[in-house]
Tab-separated table of C-alpha atoms and ligand atoms in Angstrom:
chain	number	residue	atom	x	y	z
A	1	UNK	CA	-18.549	71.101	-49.500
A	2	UNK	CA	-20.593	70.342	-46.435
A	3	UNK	CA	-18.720	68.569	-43.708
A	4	UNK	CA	-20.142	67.554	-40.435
A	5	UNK	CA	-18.263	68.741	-37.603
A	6	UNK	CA	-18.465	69.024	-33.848
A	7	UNK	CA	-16.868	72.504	-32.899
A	8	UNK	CA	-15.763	72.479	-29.165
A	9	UNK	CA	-15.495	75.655	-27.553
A	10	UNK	CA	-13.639	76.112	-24.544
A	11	UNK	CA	-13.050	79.676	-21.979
A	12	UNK	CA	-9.992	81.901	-23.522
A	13	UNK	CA	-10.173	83.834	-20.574
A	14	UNK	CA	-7.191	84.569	-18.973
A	15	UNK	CA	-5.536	82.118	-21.581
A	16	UNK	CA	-2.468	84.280	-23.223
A	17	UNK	CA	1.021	83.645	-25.187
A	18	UNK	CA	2.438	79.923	-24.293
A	19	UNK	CA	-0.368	79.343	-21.557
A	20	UNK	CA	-3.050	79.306	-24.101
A	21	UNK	CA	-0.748	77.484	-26.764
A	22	UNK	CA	-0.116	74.749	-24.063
A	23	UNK	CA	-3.644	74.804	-23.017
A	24	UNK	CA	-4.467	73.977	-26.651
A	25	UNK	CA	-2.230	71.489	-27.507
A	26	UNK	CA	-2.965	69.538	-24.418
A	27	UNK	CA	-6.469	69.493	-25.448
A	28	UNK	CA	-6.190	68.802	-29.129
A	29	UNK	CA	-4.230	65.991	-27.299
A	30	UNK	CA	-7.201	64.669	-25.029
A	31	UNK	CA	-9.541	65.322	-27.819
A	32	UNK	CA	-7.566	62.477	-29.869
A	33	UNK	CA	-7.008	59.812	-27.040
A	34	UNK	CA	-10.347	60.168	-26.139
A	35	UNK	CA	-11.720	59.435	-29.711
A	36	UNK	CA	-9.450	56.714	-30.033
A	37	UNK	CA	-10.869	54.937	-26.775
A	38	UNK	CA	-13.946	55.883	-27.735
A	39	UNK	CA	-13.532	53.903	-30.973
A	40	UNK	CA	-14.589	56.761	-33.217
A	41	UNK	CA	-12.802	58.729	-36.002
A	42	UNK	CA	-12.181	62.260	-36.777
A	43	UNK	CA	-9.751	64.709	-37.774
A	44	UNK	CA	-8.611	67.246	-35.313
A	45	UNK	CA	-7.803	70.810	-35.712
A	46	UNK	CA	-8.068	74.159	-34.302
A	47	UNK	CA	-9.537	77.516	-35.649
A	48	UNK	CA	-9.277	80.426	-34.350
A	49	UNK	CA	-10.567	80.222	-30.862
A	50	UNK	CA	-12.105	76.668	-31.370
A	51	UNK	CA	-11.277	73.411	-32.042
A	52	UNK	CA	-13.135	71.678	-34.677
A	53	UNK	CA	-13.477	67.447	-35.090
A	54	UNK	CA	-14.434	66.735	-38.675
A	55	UNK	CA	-16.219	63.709	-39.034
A	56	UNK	CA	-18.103	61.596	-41.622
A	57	UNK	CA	-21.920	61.915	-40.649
A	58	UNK	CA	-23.999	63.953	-38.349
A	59	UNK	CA	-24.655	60.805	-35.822
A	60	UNK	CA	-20.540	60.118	-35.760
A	61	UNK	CA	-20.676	63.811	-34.579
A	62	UNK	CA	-23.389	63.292	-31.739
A	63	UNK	CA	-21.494	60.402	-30.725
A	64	UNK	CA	-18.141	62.031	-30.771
A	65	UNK	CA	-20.045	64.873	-28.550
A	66	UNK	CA	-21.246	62.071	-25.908
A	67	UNK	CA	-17.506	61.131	-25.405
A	68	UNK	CA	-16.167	64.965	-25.417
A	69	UNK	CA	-18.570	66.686	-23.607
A	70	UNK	CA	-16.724	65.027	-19.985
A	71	UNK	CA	-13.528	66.535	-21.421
A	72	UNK	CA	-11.687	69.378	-18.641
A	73	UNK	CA	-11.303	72.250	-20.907
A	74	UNK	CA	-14.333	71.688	-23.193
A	75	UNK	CA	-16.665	74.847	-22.072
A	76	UNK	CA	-19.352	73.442	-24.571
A	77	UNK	CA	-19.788	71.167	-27.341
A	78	UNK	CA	-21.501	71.565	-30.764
A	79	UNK	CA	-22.531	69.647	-33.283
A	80	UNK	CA	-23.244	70.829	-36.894
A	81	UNK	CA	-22.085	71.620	-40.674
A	82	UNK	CA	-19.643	73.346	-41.772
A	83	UNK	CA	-19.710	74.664	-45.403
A	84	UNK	CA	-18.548	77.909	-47.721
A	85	UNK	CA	-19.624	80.900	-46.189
A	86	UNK	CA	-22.439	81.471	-48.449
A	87	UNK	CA	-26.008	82.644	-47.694
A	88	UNK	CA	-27.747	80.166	-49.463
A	89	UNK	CA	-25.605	77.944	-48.460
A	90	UNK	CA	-26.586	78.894	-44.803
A	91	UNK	CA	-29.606	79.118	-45.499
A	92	UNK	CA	-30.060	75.292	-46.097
A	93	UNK	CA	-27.757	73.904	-43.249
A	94	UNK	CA	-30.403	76.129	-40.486
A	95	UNK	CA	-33.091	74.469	-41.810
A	96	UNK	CA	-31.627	71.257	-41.604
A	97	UNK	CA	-30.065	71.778	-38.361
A	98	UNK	CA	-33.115	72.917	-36.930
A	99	UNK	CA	-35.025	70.013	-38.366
A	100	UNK	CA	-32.810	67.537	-36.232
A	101	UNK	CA	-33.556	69.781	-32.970
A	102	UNK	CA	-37.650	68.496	-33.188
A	103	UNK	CA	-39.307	68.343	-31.554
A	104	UNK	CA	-39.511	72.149	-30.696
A	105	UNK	CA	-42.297	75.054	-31.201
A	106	UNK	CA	-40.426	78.411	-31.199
A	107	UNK	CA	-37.036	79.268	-32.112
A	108	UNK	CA	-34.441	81.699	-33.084
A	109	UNK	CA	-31.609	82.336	-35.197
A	110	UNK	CA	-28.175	83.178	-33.399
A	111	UNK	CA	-25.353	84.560	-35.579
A	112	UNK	CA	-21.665	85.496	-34.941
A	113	UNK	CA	-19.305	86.751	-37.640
A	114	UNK	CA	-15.754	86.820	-36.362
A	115	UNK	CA	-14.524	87.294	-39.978
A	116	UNK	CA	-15.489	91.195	-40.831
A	117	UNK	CA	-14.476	91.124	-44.767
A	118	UNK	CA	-18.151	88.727	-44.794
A	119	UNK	CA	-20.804	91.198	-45.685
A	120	UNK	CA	-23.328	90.892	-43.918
A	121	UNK	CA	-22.981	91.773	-39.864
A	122	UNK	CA	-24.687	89.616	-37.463
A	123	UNK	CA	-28.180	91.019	-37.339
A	124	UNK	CA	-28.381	90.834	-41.136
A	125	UNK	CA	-27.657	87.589	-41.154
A	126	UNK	CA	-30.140	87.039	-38.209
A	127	UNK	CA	-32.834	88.566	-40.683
A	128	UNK	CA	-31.805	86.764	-43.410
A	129	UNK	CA	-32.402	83.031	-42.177
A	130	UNK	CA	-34.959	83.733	-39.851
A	131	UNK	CA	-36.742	84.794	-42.396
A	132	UNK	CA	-36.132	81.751	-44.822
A	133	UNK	CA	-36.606	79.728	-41.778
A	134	UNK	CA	-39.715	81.433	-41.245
A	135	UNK	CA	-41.153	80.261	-44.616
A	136	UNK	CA	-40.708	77.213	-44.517
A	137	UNK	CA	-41.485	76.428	-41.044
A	138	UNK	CA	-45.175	77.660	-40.579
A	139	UNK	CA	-46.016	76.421	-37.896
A	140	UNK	CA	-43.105	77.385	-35.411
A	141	UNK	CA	-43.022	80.527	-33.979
A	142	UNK	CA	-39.791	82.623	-33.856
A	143	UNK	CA	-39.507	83.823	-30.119
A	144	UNK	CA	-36.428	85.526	-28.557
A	145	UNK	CA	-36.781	84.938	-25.284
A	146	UNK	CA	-35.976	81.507	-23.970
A	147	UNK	CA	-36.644	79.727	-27.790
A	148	UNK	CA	-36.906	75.779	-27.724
A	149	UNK	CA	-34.334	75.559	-30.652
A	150	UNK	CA	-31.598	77.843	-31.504
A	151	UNK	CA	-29.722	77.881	-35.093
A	152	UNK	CA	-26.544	79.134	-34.630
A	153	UNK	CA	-24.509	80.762	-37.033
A	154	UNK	CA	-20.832	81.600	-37.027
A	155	UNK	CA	-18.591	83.138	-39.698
A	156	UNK	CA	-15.289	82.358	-38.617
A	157	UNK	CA	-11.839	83.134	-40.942
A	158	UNK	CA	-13.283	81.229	-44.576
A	159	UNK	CA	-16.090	79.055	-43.203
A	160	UNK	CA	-19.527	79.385	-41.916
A	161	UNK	CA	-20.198	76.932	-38.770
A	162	UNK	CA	-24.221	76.002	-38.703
A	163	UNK	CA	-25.886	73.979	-35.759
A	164	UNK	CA	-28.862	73.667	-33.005
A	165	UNK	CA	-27.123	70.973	-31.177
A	166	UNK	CA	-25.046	72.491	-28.537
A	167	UNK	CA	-24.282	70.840	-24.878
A	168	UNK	CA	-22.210	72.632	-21.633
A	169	UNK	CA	-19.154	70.982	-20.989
A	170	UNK	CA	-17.739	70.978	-17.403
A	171	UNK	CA	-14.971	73.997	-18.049
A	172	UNK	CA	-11.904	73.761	-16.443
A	173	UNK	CA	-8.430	72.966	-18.045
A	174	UNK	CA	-7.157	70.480	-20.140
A	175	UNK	CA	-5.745	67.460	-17.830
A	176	UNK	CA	-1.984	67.806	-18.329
A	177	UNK	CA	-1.586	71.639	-18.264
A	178	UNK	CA	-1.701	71.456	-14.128
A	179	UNK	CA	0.986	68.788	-13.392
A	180	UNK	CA	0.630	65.401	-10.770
A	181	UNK	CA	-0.811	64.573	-7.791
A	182	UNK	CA	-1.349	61.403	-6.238
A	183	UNK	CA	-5.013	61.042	-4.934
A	184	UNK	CA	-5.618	59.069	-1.608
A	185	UNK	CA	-9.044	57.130	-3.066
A	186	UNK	CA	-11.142	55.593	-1.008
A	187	UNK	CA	-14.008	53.990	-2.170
A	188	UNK	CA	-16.160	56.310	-0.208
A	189	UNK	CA	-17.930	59.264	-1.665
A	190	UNK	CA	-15.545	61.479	-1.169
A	191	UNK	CA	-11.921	61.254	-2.226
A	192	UNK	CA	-13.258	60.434	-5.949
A	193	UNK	CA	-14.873	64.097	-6.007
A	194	UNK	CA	-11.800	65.793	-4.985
A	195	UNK	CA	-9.709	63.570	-7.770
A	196	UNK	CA	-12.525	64.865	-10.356
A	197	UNK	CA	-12.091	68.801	-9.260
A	198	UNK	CA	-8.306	68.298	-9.461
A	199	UNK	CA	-8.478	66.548	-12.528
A	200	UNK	CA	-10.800	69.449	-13.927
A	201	UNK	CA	-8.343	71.952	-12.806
A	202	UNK	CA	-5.914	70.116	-15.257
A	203	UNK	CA	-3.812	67.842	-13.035
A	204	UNK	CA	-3.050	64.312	-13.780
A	205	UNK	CA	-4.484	62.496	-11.184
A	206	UNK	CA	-2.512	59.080	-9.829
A	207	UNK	CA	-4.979	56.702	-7.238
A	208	UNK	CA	-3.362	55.340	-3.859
A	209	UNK	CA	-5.777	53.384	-2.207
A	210	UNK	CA	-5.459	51.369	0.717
A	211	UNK	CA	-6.891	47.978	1.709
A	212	UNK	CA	-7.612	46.111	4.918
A	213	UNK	CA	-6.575	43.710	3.680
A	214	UNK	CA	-4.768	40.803	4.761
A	215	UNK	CA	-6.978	41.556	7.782
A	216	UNK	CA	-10.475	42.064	5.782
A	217	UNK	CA	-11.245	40.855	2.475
A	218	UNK	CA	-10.142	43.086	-0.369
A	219	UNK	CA	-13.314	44.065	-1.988
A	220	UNK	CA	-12.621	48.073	-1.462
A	221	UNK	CA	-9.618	47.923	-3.741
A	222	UNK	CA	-11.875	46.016	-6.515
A	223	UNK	CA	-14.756	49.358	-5.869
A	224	UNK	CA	-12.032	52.275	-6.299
A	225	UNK	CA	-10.996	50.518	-9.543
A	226	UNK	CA	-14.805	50.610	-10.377
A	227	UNK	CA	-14.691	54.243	-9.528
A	228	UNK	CA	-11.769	55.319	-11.256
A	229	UNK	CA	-13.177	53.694	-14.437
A	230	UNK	CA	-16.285	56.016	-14.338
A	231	UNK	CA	-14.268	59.137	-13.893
A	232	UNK	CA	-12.104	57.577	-17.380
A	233	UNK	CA	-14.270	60.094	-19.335
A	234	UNK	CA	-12.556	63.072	-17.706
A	235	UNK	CA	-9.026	61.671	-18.130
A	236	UNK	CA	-8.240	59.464	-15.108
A	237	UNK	CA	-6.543	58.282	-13.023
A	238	UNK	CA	-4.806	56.439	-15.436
A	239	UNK	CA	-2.769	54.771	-12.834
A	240	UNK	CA	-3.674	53.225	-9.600
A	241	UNK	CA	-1.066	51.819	-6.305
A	242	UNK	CA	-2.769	49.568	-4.210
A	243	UNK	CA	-1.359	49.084	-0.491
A	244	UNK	CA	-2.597	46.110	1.307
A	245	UNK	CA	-2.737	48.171	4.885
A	246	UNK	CA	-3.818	46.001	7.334
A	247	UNK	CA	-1.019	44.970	8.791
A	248	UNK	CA	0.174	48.280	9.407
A	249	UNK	CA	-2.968	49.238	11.148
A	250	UNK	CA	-3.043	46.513	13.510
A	251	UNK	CA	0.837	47.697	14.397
A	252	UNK	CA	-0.623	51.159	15.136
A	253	UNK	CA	-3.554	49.799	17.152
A	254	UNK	CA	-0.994	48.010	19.223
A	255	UNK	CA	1.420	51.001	19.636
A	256	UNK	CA	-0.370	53.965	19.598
A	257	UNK	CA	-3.076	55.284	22.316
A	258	UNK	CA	-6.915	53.941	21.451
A	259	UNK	CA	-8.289	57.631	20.702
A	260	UNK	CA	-5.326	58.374	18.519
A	261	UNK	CA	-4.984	55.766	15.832
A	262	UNK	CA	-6.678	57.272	13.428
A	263	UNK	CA	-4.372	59.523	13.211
A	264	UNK	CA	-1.899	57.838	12.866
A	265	UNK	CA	-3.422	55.670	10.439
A	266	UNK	CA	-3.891	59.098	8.123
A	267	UNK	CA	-0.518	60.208	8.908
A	268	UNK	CA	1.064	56.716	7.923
A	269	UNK	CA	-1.323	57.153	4.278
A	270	UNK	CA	-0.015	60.182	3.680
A	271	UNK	CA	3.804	59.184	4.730
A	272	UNK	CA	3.815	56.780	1.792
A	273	UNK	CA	1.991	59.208	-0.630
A	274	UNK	CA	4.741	61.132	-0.521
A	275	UNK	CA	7.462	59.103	-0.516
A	276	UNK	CA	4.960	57.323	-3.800
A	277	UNK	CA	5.053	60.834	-5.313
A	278	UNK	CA	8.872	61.306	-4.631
A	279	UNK	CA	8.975	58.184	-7.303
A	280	UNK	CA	6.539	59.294	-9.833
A	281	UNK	CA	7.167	62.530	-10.136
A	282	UNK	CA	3.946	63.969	-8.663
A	283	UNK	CA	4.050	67.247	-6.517
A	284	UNK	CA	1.029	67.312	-4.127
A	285	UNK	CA	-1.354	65.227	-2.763
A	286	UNK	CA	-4.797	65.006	-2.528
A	287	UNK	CA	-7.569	63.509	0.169
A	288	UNK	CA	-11.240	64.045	-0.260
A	289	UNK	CA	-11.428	65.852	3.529
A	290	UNK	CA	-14.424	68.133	4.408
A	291	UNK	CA	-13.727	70.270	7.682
A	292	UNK	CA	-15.735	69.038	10.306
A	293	UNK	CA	-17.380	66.111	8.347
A	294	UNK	CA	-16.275	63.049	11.032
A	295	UNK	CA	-13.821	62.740	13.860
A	296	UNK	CA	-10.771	62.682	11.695
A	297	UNK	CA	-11.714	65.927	9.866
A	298	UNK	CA	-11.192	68.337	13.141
A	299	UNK	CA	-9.107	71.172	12.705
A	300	UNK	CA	-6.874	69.865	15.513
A	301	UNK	CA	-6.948	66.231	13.807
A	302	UNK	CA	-6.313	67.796	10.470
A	303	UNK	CA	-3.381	69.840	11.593
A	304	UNK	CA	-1.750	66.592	13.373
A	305	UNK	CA	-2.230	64.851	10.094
A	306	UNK	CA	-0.819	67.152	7.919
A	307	UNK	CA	2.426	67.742	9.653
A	308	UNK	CA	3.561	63.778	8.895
A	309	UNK	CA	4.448	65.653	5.185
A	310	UNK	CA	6.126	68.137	3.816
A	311	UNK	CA	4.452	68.137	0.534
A	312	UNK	CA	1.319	70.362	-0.444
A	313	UNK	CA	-1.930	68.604	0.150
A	314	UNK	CA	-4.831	69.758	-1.399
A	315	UNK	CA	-8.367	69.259	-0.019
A	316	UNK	CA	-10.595	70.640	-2.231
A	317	UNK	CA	-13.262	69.397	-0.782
A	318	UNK	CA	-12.360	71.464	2.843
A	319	UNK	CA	-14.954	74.010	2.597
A	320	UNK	CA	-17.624	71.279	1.011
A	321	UNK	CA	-21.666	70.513	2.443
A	322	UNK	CA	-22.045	66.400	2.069
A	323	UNK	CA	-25.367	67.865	0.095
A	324	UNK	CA	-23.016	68.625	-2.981
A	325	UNK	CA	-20.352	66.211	-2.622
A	326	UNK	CA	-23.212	64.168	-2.774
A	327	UNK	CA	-24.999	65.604	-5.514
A	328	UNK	CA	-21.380	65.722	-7.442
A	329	UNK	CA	-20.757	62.151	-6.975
A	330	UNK	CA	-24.153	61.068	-8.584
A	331	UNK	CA	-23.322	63.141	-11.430
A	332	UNK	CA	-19.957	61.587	-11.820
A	333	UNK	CA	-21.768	58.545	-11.401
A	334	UNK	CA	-19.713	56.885	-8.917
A	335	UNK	CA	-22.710	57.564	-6.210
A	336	UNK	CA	-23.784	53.879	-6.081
A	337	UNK	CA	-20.631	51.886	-6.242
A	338	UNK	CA	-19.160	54.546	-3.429
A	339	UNK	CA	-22.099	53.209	-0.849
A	340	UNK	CA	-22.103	49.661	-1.270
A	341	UNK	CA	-20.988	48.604	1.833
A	342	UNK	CA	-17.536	47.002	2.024
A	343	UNK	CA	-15.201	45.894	5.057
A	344	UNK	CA	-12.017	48.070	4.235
A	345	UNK	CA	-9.464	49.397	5.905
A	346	UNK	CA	-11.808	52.516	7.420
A	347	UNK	CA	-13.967	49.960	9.708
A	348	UNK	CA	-10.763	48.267	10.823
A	349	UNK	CA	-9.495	48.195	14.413
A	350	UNK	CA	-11.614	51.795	14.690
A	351	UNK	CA	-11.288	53.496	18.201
A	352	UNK	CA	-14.569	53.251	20.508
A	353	UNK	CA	-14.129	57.214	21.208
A	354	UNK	CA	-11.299	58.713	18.520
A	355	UNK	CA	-9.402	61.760	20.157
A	356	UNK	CA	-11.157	64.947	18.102
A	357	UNK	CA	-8.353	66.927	19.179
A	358	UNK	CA	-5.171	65.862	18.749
A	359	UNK	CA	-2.266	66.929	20.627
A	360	UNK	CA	0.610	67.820	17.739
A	361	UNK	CA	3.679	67.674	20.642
A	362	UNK	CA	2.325	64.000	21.620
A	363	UNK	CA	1.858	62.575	18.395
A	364	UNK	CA	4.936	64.019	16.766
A	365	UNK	CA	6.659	62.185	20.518
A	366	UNK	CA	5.221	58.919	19.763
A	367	UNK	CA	5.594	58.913	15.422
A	368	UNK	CA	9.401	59.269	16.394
A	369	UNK	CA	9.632	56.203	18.317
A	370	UNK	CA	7.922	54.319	15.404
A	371	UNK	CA	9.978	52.439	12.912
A	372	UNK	CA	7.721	54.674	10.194
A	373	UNK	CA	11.047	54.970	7.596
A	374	UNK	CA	11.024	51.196	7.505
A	375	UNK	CA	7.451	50.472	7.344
A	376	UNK	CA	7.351	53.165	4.290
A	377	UNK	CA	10.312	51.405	2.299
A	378	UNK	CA	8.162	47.905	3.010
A	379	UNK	CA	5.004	49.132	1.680
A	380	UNK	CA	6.434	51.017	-1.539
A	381	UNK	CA	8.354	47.443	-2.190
A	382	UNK	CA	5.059	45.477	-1.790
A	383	UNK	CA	3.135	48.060	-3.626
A	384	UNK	CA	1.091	46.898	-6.641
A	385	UNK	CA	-0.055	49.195	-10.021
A	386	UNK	CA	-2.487	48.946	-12.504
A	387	UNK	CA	-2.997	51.198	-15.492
A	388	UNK	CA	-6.594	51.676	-16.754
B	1	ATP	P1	-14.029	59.308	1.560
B	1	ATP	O1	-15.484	59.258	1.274
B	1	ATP	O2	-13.257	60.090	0.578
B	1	ATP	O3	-13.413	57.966	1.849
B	1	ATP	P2	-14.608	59.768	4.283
B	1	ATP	O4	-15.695	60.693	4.534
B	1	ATP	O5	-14.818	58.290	4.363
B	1	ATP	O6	-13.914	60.143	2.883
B	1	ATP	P3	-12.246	59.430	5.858
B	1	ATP	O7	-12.469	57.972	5.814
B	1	ATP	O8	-11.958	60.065	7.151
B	1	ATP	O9	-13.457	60.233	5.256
B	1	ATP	O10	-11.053	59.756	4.883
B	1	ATP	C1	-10.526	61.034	4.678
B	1	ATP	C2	-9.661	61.005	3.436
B	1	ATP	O11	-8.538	60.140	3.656
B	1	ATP	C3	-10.363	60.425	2.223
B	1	ATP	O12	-11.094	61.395	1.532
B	1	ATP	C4	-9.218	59.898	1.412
B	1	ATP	O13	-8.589	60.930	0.675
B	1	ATP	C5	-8.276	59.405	2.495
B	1	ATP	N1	-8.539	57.989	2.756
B	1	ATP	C6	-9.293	57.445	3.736
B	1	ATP	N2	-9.306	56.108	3.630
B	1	ATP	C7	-8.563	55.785	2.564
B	1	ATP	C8	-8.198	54.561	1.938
B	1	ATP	N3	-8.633	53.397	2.391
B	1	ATP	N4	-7.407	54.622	0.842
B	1	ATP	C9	-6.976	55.799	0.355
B	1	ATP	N5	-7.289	56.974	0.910
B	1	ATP	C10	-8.070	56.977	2.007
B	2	MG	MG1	-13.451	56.973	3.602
């Protein structure tokens, strides 16, 4: 029987014993949900170092591929026939897999036999259909450098696996294998980057954002739920917390020295993403921070920030050029809503010089004075979710 499939291959590297399990389950998982949302059908198993999506016709299987190929964990997508492993057989499946990779000029045939009782070893079978290939397609040429079109062949346990449409995935690990973190999102370019590279190393990303608002309008929070809808296709963040933060900051810009607000207006962020991820269950935390990149991104400032928490944060973004955060983000496709221009809490009661170097001692000196503990339990009882 011929059955069109889409085989997803993902990195077994370093992937042993109940890691690799876990890792496969979780993406078997992912796989599912994300055909569900996607609206499409197909049955989902694994074999043998792959994990294979049967569906009813060679479009369902492109279309599947469009929705998978986003997927942490997927190292690249495929999508072909799967039928007895019989030359003929073969044979017939190259030809037509080939024929829906036109238009192309020169080609070659790629086999793999993982299964060793088959008869024929790899380069045989490389002979074999290039040369019936060959026949009846006259005027390609077979070339094995750099072809246009590739039929791929791969004997695996009791089937043979036959296609020419393969696409990269992003690599990574399936989201669920890493554990949570909550995500400070902005809607500039930024934080949604880091949530993506966190999300790719596996985590389950949860959004905090924070408003102006009720001292700007609240358009930013309406953007970052924009954003966190295009990065859906990678698997979050399925949740988002939305602080209206305002308030807060105009307390700070009364209390706190001019140069130093912003500061405390980080520290005060990640104060209640903690005390967020104390009540989700989440571990670390996450900002989209770049060393250097503005006045709040010092060393000094950074260090001054940081030591409001007692949690990890991650920044994976620390050692990041704007050039490829940039570049990421229009990949991701969240590069035009993350530059409209919105009033949000960032433009808000901003210092005419901020401090670039922080002085730990004097910040910790005035943060104790502050009624922060209070503040915290206020904005976690105002705090609103949404799941996406
Ligand atoms: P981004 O583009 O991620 O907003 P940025 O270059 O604007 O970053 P900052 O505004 O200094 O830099 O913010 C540093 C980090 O602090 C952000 O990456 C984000 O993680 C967090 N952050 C800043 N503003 C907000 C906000 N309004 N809501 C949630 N997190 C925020
Ligand atoms: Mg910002």
């Amino acid at each position: 029987m011929i059955q069109p499939v889409v085989l997803i291959h993902y990195h077994e590297l370093g992937l042993k014993g109940k890691n690799r399990r876990d890792f496969e389950r979780q993406l078997i998982r992912n796989i599912q949900k994300t055909l569900a949302q996607s609206g499409l059908e197909g049955h989902v198993n694994r074999t043998s170092g792959r994990i294979l999506v049967a569906v009813s016709t060679f479009e369902a299987a492109l279309s599947a591929a469009d929705a998978l190929v986003q997927l942490p964990g997927v190292a690249r997508v495929s999508c072909g026939e799967r039928l007895p492993k019989d030359m003929a057989a073969i044979n017939e499946s190259a030809l037509r897999a080939l024929q829906r990779a036109e238009p192309f000029t020169s080609f070659k045939v790629d086999a793999r036999r993982a299964n060793t009782q088959f008869p024929l070893d790899s380069m045989a079978i490389n002979r074999e259909v290039g040369s019936y290939l060959s026949a009846r397609l006259p005027h390609k040429n077979v070339q094995m450098r750099a072809p246009d079109a590739k039929a791929r062949v791969e004997i695996i346990k009791n089937d043979a696996f036959v296609y020419a449409s393969s696409r990269q995935g992003i690599g990574g690990l399936p989201v669920g294998c890493s554990g949570h973190l909550i995500c400070l999102l902005s809607s500039g370019l930024d934080s949604p980057v880091a949530a993506w590279q966190m999300m790719r190393r596996g985590a389950q990303v949860t959004g905090l954002h924070f408003s102006g608002a009720p001292e700007t309008a609240d358009h930013s929070s309406a953007l970052v739920r924009e954003i966190a809808r295009r990065l859906a296709p990678t698997g979050g963040p399925g949740r988002l917390f939305f602080v209206r933060f305002g308030g807060y900051q105009r307390a700070i810009a009364l209390t706190v020295p001019e140069s130093l607000r912003v500061v405390f207006y980080r520290r005060l962020m990640l104060a209640t993403a903690e005390a967020l991820a104390a009540r989700e269950h989440a571990r670390a935390l996450v900002t989209g921070e770049s060393l250097g990149q503005v006045a709040s991104q010092t060393l000094d400032n950074i260090v001054a920030t940081d030591a409001a928490v007692s949690l990890p944060v991650f920044r994976p973004l620390i050692g990041t050029d704007k050039q490829a955060i940039i570049k990421q983000a229009q990949a991701l496709g969240t590069f035009a809503l993350s530059t409209q221009p919105v009033d949000d809490c960032c433009t808000l009661f901003m210092p005419r010089n901020p401090e670039t170097h922080a002085n730990l001692a004097e910040v910790e000196r005035i943060w104790s004075e502050m009624p922060i503990d209070a503040w915290i339990r206020e904005i976690l009882a105002e705090l609103r979710s949404e799941t996406l």
